[in-house]
């Protein structure tokens, strides 16, 4: 695929495709060979029917579940689409009529028609502020815009994943068309040992279409992440109203047919395609409701054909990277710094917070969206944290830049050398999932060391020193301090003083 | 009392002990050099410096925990002349109630000799309050009786002073009534009450602050 360069003009693409078709007709790829084999026996009248119903060519292909012998390769090459359409058209010259103007193959379209099944999603037609946005090479344009976003955000990744969200009406469309086709052409296909149940779902179809161009443009493989690219298609509200209105006669009735698996199915008379909302949450189009429509099927299907005004979906895409985690230990030297940002009535308590001091610095370096600060335990605002420090974890969400070890040391330096000397960080480093186990361990470790300054009414003597240092694992009962009594149970809790030492 | 800092035990436990051992031996840190790497030693030195304040900067006696953590209010002559109560309120809303130093009970010879929580309709020391929601706590008015305080010659009724839920009474007073004589404002507290915010605001208006109370009592 010569798609690394930007696609200049539609004509060029068509020429390239045509060239490729000619080249591969002589039996090039084993894959395209197998594909052609799979496509050949397709009933042309079924395909014609679908085309005239306004189903786009990619939806036709996926209805027949064509990737079966060839995984996802047929999706990658636009030439194969062209080939298929050519084949179908050539097998029955009648296709090249007014009706075939609905096929994407012809570039001179007065007005592009939105697929009745996928609502333009697989055609890459989008709703652009009320205007229909169409491009000749929608697939690659989309891939290019996504790649542009990723580049512009400056993400550093070695793999990406795709998440697609499509309006539920496309699922309904799929089922209606499939059941219609099964009824009309079912016996024909059965003799060929195939059925419409192999239909590839819309999401998977879209994903397999967009994966290869994206891999090419981004230079990384498709996988589990860490970058998640989310494509969201939602129907413009007008779509529902129009189709339901058209589909329902003025005399249409809704009748509850009782419970099935706890869901209430509403039998719709005179209905074809539409969203059935029962108020139970999920939209269910079950076979029972469709059976009742049998005698209406053909008229509804033709209604589908007549329904030329279909709104394209509104579309947006975002990319988000998995969060990264930094672990370390902090010391707190100030008695006026809280651990987390503490506000009462919009006013900050204390002069700063450990959370903000550490996390904001890291967030800046990683160019992330947000941070979350987690610590293994906490201490009061007026208590210092000394010694080896308290373990903490900083989670950076959607980081654009993963710092190197050297940069991480720089961050630590920067925090420690601030003029205020309120907080110090030790052993800052990037941690993976083991960071959480460290935190849990830190919290579970209940032994703590305290230092207190004591005023004594008389000078200490040797026997005093001895009685202090000879304490070993002294058990005491601690009553709930008044300080926390308002939110904790009044209980006596056992504590152990392991040792005492004086300086 | 100075607030307590907290150190993580892992690296420091031994160092604290050995530090003190060194101190006891009149010590220089030289004995510790073999035990620790140089960087560790610097850290400990810094820790000691942080922990040990300059004695010259310290007050002769530190402010008490009560002074530091509570705001003191007083209810003089509560329902009866001479029955001076204190209400120490914590920022979290809880109120500790007890006998103010000018209470008449302290004037009796021998001071307080006994405390009895079995007053009114129930024994206040028998109530068990459980859980974060403070179930079973009894709701009392400000004039509800908390306990009776006895001296050699007389007995006096102590009241809540604050409308709210009774969380706890100081049952130690039963066995050790002398706590009232020695430290009525600390270990000798009478009870802990949890008022609703609205109720607190109402009663606060009737109470005196520390300065006002002092001035009042100096006159009498």
XYZ file of C-alpha atoms in Angstrom, chain A:
503
model
C 0.000 0.000 0.000
C 1.437 3.273 -1.061
C -0.375 5.090 1.678
C 2.492 6.556 3.613
C 2.353 9.692 1.518
C -0.715 11.820 1.836
C -3.417 10.946 -0.597
C -3.434 13.717 -3.132
C -6.433 13.294 -5.320
C -9.123 10.710 -5.562
C -8.292 10.082 -9.164
C -4.780 9.008 -8.305
C -6.108 6.541 -5.820
C -8.530 5.113 -8.303
C -5.752 4.740 -10.825
C -3.536 3.011 -8.314
C -6.330 0.704 -7.385
C -7.110 -0.094 -10.989
C -3.465 -0.790 -11.629
C -3.298 -3.111 -8.688
C -6.413 -4.935 -9.769
C -4.883 -5.615 -13.136
C -1.639 -6.698 -11.549
C -3.231 -9.086 -9.122
C -5.718 -10.543 -11.498
C -2.967 -12.757 -12.714
C -3.212 -14.499 -9.367
C -0.680 -12.663 -7.187
C -1.342 -13.138 -3.452
C -2.440 -16.444 -2.127
C -4.708 -14.376 0.096
C -6.449 -12.406 -2.599
C -6.774 -15.602 -4.561
C -8.553 -17.249 -1.650
C -10.666 -14.134 -1.255
C -11.771 -14.203 -4.848
C -12.668 -17.837 -4.405
C -14.800 -16.997 -1.401
C -16.585 -14.167 -3.131
C -17.309 -15.863 -6.414
C -20.186 -18.051 -5.289
C -22.069 -15.229 -3.629
C -25.578 -14.991 -4.954
C -25.604 -11.902 -7.113
C -29.294 -11.299 -6.650
C -28.801 -11.155 -2.906
C -26.019 -8.681 -3.392
C -28.147 -6.661 -5.797
C -30.943 -6.591 -3.265
C -28.616 -5.283 -0.623
C -27.158 -2.662 -2.894
C -30.571 -1.415 -3.808
C -31.478 -1.244 -0.149
C -28.703 1.239 0.232
C -26.282 -1.039 2.005
C -22.705 0.031 1.443
C -20.224 -2.293 -0.123
C -18.197 -2.899 3.014
C -21.365 -3.877 4.869
C -22.241 -6.303 2.085
C -18.864 -7.940 2.392
C -19.094 -8.267 6.125
C -22.644 -9.570 5.973
C -21.347 -12.577 4.150
C -18.642 -12.943 6.736
C -16.037 -12.928 4.033
C -12.911 -12.756 6.071
C -13.379 -16.377 6.910
C -10.697 -17.873 4.739
C -8.409 -14.885 4.811
C -8.468 -13.303 8.280
C -8.247 -9.585 7.927
C -6.255 -9.174 4.764
C -9.112 -8.367 2.422
C -9.838 -5.386 4.571
C -6.484 -3.907 4.041
C -6.467 -3.506 0.345
C -8.876 -1.104 -1.285
C -8.109 -2.841 -4.529
C -9.963 -5.879 -3.353
C -13.059 -3.821 -2.705
C -12.887 -2.463 -6.146
C -12.344 -5.950 -7.441
C -15.359 -7.299 -5.654
C -17.656 -4.574 -6.808
C -16.374 -4.989 -10.320
C -16.967 -8.701 -10.135
C -20.459 -8.297 -8.824
C -21.270 -5.718 -11.382
C -19.796 -7.716 -14.194
C -21.663 -10.857 -13.194
C -24.894 -9.069 -13.775
C -24.777 -6.162 -16.128
C -28.067 -4.876 -14.787
C -26.376 -3.625 -11.725
C -24.844 -0.772 -13.588
C -28.033 1.219 -13.438
C -29.464 4.028 -11.532
C -29.444 1.896 -8.420
C -25.763 1.227 -8.507
C -25.166 4.902 -8.063
C -25.475 4.032 -4.455
C -22.303 2.061 -4.690
C -19.181 3.870 -3.593
C -17.238 2.680 -6.562
C -18.277 5.493 -8.866
C -16.525 8.664 -7.938
C -18.838 11.073 -9.650
C -21.592 11.096 -7.138
C -24.071 13.907 -7.082
C -24.918 13.155 -3.508
C -23.394 10.445 -1.391
C -25.871 8.076 0.139
C -25.486 6.907 3.686
C -25.481 3.174 4.191
C -28.710 1.957 5.714
C -26.871 -0.551 7.819
C -23.842 1.146 9.228
C -25.129 4.707 8.922
C -22.044 5.750 7.080
C -19.570 4.493 9.650
C -17.809 2.061 7.334
C -18.053 4.589 4.545
C -16.303 7.144 6.752
C -19.049 9.663 6.318
C -19.409 11.894 9.383
C -21.647 14.623 10.577
C -19.640 17.784 10.643
C -21.756 20.383 12.418
C -24.820 19.575 10.403
C -22.932 19.119 7.162
C -22.072 15.767 5.780
C -18.345 15.316 5.674
C -17.226 13.034 2.908
C -13.804 12.270 1.614
C -12.789 10.072 -1.232
C -10.413 8.056 0.862
C -12.205 8.256 4.169
C -10.294 5.393 5.689
C -6.852 6.843 5.186
C -7.978 10.337 5.997
C -9.299 9.134 9.300
C -6.108 7.244 10.016
C -4.169 10.365 9.140
C -6.165 12.575 11.508
C -5.776 10.100 14.334
C -2.068 9.859 13.719
C -1.920 13.623 13.626
C -3.541 13.859 17.057
C -1.198 11.311 18.531
C 1.782 13.112 17.106
C 0.525 16.484 18.245
C 0.009 15.218 21.778
C 3.541 13.961 21.695
C 2.794 10.501 23.035
C 5.647 8.058 23.441
C 4.313 4.596 22.831
C 5.262 1.218 21.521
C 1.772 -0.094 20.890
C -1.816 1.095 20.663
C -5.277 -0.341 21.167
C -8.592 0.624 19.614
C -11.904 1.108 21.293
C -14.995 1.730 19.223
C -18.402 2.814 20.326
C -21.254 2.761 17.816
C -24.902 3.649 18.125
C -27.149 0.727 18.943
C -29.332 1.390 15.956
C -26.667 -0.095 13.706
C -27.018 -3.344 15.600
C -30.747 -3.272 15.071
C -30.263 -2.543 11.383
C -27.926 -5.490 11.154
C -30.410 -7.883 12.702
C -33.297 -6.706 10.588
C -31.378 -6.992 7.366
C -29.874 -10.316 8.349
C -33.198 -11.831 9.202
C -34.724 -10.481 5.995
C -31.894 -11.886 3.948
C -32.061 -15.193 5.743
C -35.712 -15.508 4.928
C -35.408 -14.515 1.338
C -32.134 -16.096 0.389
C -31.660 -18.531 3.237
C -32.406 -21.670 1.236
C -30.151 -20.513 -1.535
C -27.249 -20.063 0.801
C -28.017 -23.234 2.698
C -27.397 -25.253 -0.400
C -24.028 -23.580 -0.575
C -23.441 -24.333 3.081
C -23.219 -20.781 4.185
C -25.515 -18.483 6.052
C -25.747 -14.940 7.181
C -24.868 -15.829 10.715
C -21.219 -15.300 9.900
C -21.742 -11.587 9.669
C -18.791 -9.676 11.039
C -19.921 -7.139 13.577
C -19.535 -3.470 12.820
C -16.967 -2.758 15.509
C -14.658 -5.545 14.451
C -15.027 -4.542 10.837
C -14.088 -0.965 11.589
C -11.176 -2.016 13.755
C -9.717 -4.294 11.147
C -10.086 -1.568 8.547
C -8.320 1.105 10.504
C -5.624 -1.006 12.149
C -3.193 -1.380 9.280
C -3.104 2.259 8.133
C -2.672 3.313 11.735
C 0.137 0.850 12.299
C 1.810 2.255 9.255
C 1.383 5.898 10.207
C 2.214 5.534 13.883
C 5.048 3.132 13.304
C 3.929 0.814 16.088
C 1.938 -2.375 16.325
C -1.648 -2.848 17.341
C -1.997 -4.522 20.702
C -3.207 -3.979 24.214
C -2.017 -0.447 24.707
C -0.569 1.589 26.413
C -2.172 4.119 24.116
C -5.932 3.758 23.802
C -7.550 5.306 20.793
C -11.246 5.646 21.237
C -13.590 6.236 18.321
C -17.043 7.335 19.341
C -19.919 7.363 16.900
C -23.228 8.589 18.132
C -26.392 9.113 16.234
C -27.590 12.617 15.767
C -30.911 12.703 17.553
C -32.739 13.380 14.339
C -31.854 9.943 13.036
C -33.996 8.132 15.552
C -36.974 10.330 15.239
C -36.974 10.218 11.479
C -36.608 6.495 11.134
C -39.073 5.624 13.851
C -41.570 8.057 12.489
C -41.225 6.778 8.984
C -41.297 3.191 10.086
C -44.355 3.520 12.212
C -47.697 4.036 10.590
C -50.025 6.380 12.248
C -51.966 3.310 13.192
C -49.060 1.503 14.727
C -49.650 -0.025 18.085
C -47.390 -1.117 20.854
C -48.426 -4.180 22.704
C -46.660 -5.873 25.549
C -46.174 -9.524 24.838
C -45.240 -10.581 28.297
C -41.908 -11.382 29.829
C -39.079 -13.216 28.209
C -36.023 -13.706 30.294
C -37.159 -10.904 32.458
C -37.269 -8.447 29.603
C -40.455 -7.130 28.235
C -40.697 -7.374 24.514
C -42.877 -4.902 22.834
C -44.404 -6.219 19.688
C -44.396 -3.563 17.087
C -46.829 -3.747 14.304
C -45.871 -2.000 11.135
C -42.369 -1.571 12.182
C -39.162 -2.182 10.395
C -36.160 -0.546 11.796
C -36.254 1.435 14.918
C -35.185 1.640 18.485
C -37.568 -0.082 20.773
C -37.372 1.447 24.174
C -39.206 -0.445 26.827
C -37.809 1.418 29.731
C -36.055 -1.686 30.886
C -32.733 -0.401 29.726
C -31.538 -2.619 26.928
C -32.922 -2.409 23.474
C -33.912 -5.881 22.391
C -35.126 -6.921 19.018
C -36.045 -10.550 19.488
C -37.188 -13.037 16.943
C -40.706 -13.153 18.325
C -41.285 -9.565 17.523
C -39.917 -10.030 14.071
C -41.983 -13.131 13.423
C -45.053 -11.139 13.937
C -43.906 -8.853 11.241
C -43.433 -11.434 8.595
C -46.144 -10.249 6.382
C -44.941 -6.751 6.774
C -41.374 -7.602 5.996
C -41.281 -6.803 2.365
C -43.154 -3.569 2.736
C -40.902 -2.539 5.593
C -37.847 -3.402 3.656
C -38.991 -1.225 0.878
C -39.620 1.469 3.393
C -35.981 1.065 4.260
C -35.132 1.593 0.638
C -37.219 4.701 0.405
C -35.688 6.100 3.516
C -33.024 8.009 1.704
C -32.595 10.701 4.228
C -30.367 9.116 6.809
C -28.339 11.279 9.066
C -24.690 10.487 9.384
C -23.315 9.886 12.839
C -21.502 12.474 14.797
C -18.026 11.303 15.405
C -15.164 12.075 17.689
C -11.944 10.402 18.648
C -9.652 10.701 21.602
C -6.461 9.097 22.661
C -5.474 8.378 26.160
C -2.381 6.694 27.494
C -2.275 4.313 30.436
C -1.098 6.037 33.610
C 2.446 5.731 34.910
C 3.484 5.456 38.520
C 6.337 6.930 40.520
C 7.330 5.496 43.878
C 9.563 6.815 46.588
C 9.705 7.970 50.187
C 9.101 11.456 51.475
C 10.236 13.317 54.564
C 8.386 16.275 55.993
C 10.340 18.864 57.925
C 7.657 21.438 58.418
C 4.957 21.523 61.056
C 2.756 23.597 58.815
C 2.441 21.351 55.804
C -0.402 18.869 55.400
C -0.008 15.645 53.510
C -2.833 16.244 51.063
C -4.315 19.495 49.899
C -6.558 20.559 52.765
C -9.282 23.123 52.252
C -11.946 24.280 54.656
C -14.500 26.668 53.228
C -12.332 27.428 50.214
C -9.411 28.360 52.408
C -6.219 26.364 52.504
C -5.157 25.003 55.883
C -1.421 25.120 56.369
C 1.003 26.692 53.985
C 1.426 23.861 51.476
C 0.865 20.146 50.993
C 3.272 17.293 50.407
C 0.995 16.015 47.658
C 1.144 19.204 45.671
C 4.843 19.807 46.142
C 5.839 16.375 44.872
C 3.123 15.629 42.334
C 3.036 18.951 40.520
C 6.725 18.695 39.790
C 6.384 15.193 38.396
C 3.252 16.063 36.423
C 5.046 18.902 34.718
C 7.947 16.754 33.605
C 5.662 14.027 32.284
C 3.239 16.401 30.618
C 0.314 14.478 32.012
C -3.301 15.502 32.519
C -3.811 14.828 36.203
C -2.084 13.320 39.202
C -3.201 11.158 42.088
C -1.168 10.954 45.250
C -1.205 7.809 47.400
C 0.753 7.318 50.603
C 1.201 4.360 52.921
C -0.340 5.947 55.984
C -0.355 9.590 56.960
C 0.608 12.040 59.650
C -0.921 15.227 61.014
C -0.122 18.627 59.616
C 1.818 19.617 62.720
C 3.895 16.456 62.873
C 7.218 15.994 61.128
C 8.089 12.887 59.109
C 11.751 11.958 59.616
C 14.095 9.019 59.313
C 13.843 6.918 56.206
C 10.581 8.501 55.143
C 7.060 7.431 54.267
C 6.466 5.408 51.084
C 4.297 7.121 48.489
C 3.032 6.578 44.966
C 2.251 9.264 42.423
C -0.016 8.259 39.558
C 0.249 10.402 36.450
C -2.716 10.108 34.084
C -2.281 10.321 30.323
C 1.441 11.125 30.405
C 2.862 12.383 27.141
C 6.460 11.835 28.113
C 8.005 9.012 30.120
C 11.106 10.348 31.895
C 14.350 8.456 31.749
C 16.216 7.401 34.895
C 18.382 10.476 34.605
C 15.390 12.752 34.340
C 13.766 11.074 37.318
C 16.857 11.861 39.366
C 16.591 15.444 38.140
C 13.021 15.624 39.366
C 14.099 14.369 42.771
C 16.888 16.946 42.841
C 14.516 19.715 41.888
C 12.067 18.879 44.670
C 14.812 18.569 47.244
C 16.592 21.736 46.367
C 13.601 24.032 46.572
C 14.160 27.052 48.755
C 11.505 26.166 51.296
C 13.029 22.905 52.439
C 9.614 21.751 53.525
C 9.666 18.307 51.978
C 12.346 15.917 50.812
C 12.054 12.946 48.479
C 14.185 9.814 48.512
C 14.547 6.957 46.039
C 12.160 8.385 43.458
C 11.752 5.981 40.564
C 9.282 4.711 38.009
C 7.449 1.682 39.278
C 5.187 -0.784 37.553
C 2.456 -2.787 39.169
C 4.789 -3.777 41.991
C 4.338 -0.254 43.279
C 0.957 -1.172 44.698
C 2.248 -4.196 46.563
C 4.882 -1.974 48.130
C 2.165 0.390 49.286
C 0.015 -2.345 50.752
C 3.046 -3.665 52.590
C 3.841 -0.220 53.854
C 0.339 0.198 55.201
C 0.228 -3.219 56.769
C 3.481 -2.627 58.597
C 2.136 -1.332 61.860
C 5.358 -0.821 63.747
C 6.144 2.836 64.040
C 8.829 4.804 65.745
C 8.083 7.994 67.585
C 10.257 10.573 69.226
C 8.947 12.924 71.866
C 10.409 15.672 73.953
C 9.637 15.167 77.618
C 9.765 17.643 80.511
C 10.526 15.937 83.800
C 10.080 17.415 87.240
C 13.329 16.080 88.670
C 16.718 15.022 87.322
C 16.965 11.544 85.866
C 18.998 9.028 87.758
C 20.432 5.670 86.865
C 17.514 3.586 88.100
C 15.279 5.723 85.876
C 17.458 5.094 82.843
C 17.395 1.425 83.578
C 13.645 1.180 83.892
C 13.270 2.980 80.588
C 15.680 0.901 78.582
C 14.562 -2.378 80.045
C 11.074 -2.082 78.588
C 10.456 -4.918 76.175
C 7.138 -5.481 74.416
C 5.007 -3.803 77.011
C 1.291 -4.322 76.336
C -0.977 -1.348 76.881
C -4.620 -0.593 76.263
C -5.282 2.598 74.361
C -8.637 4.266 74.631
C -9.839 6.048 71.477
C -8.278 9.523 71.613
C -10.763 12.400 71.769
C -9.074 13.759 68.691
C -10.641 11.002 66.575
C -13.524 9.999 68.821
C -16.013 11.804 66.612
C -15.384 9.444 63.709
C -14.091 6.258 65.282
C -15.651 3.735 67.621
C -15.023 4.204 71.304
C -12.906 1.152 71.970
C -9.911 0.019 73.929
C -7.261 -1.107 71.523
C -4.212 -3.186 72.406
C -0.865 -1.683 71.623
C 2.644 -2.946 72.238
C 5.555 -0.777 73.155
C 8.470 -2.747 71.802
C 11.265 -0.691 73.280
C 12.039 2.643 74.821
C 15.198 4.644 74.500
C 16.259 8.043 75.660
C 18.753 10.461 74.285
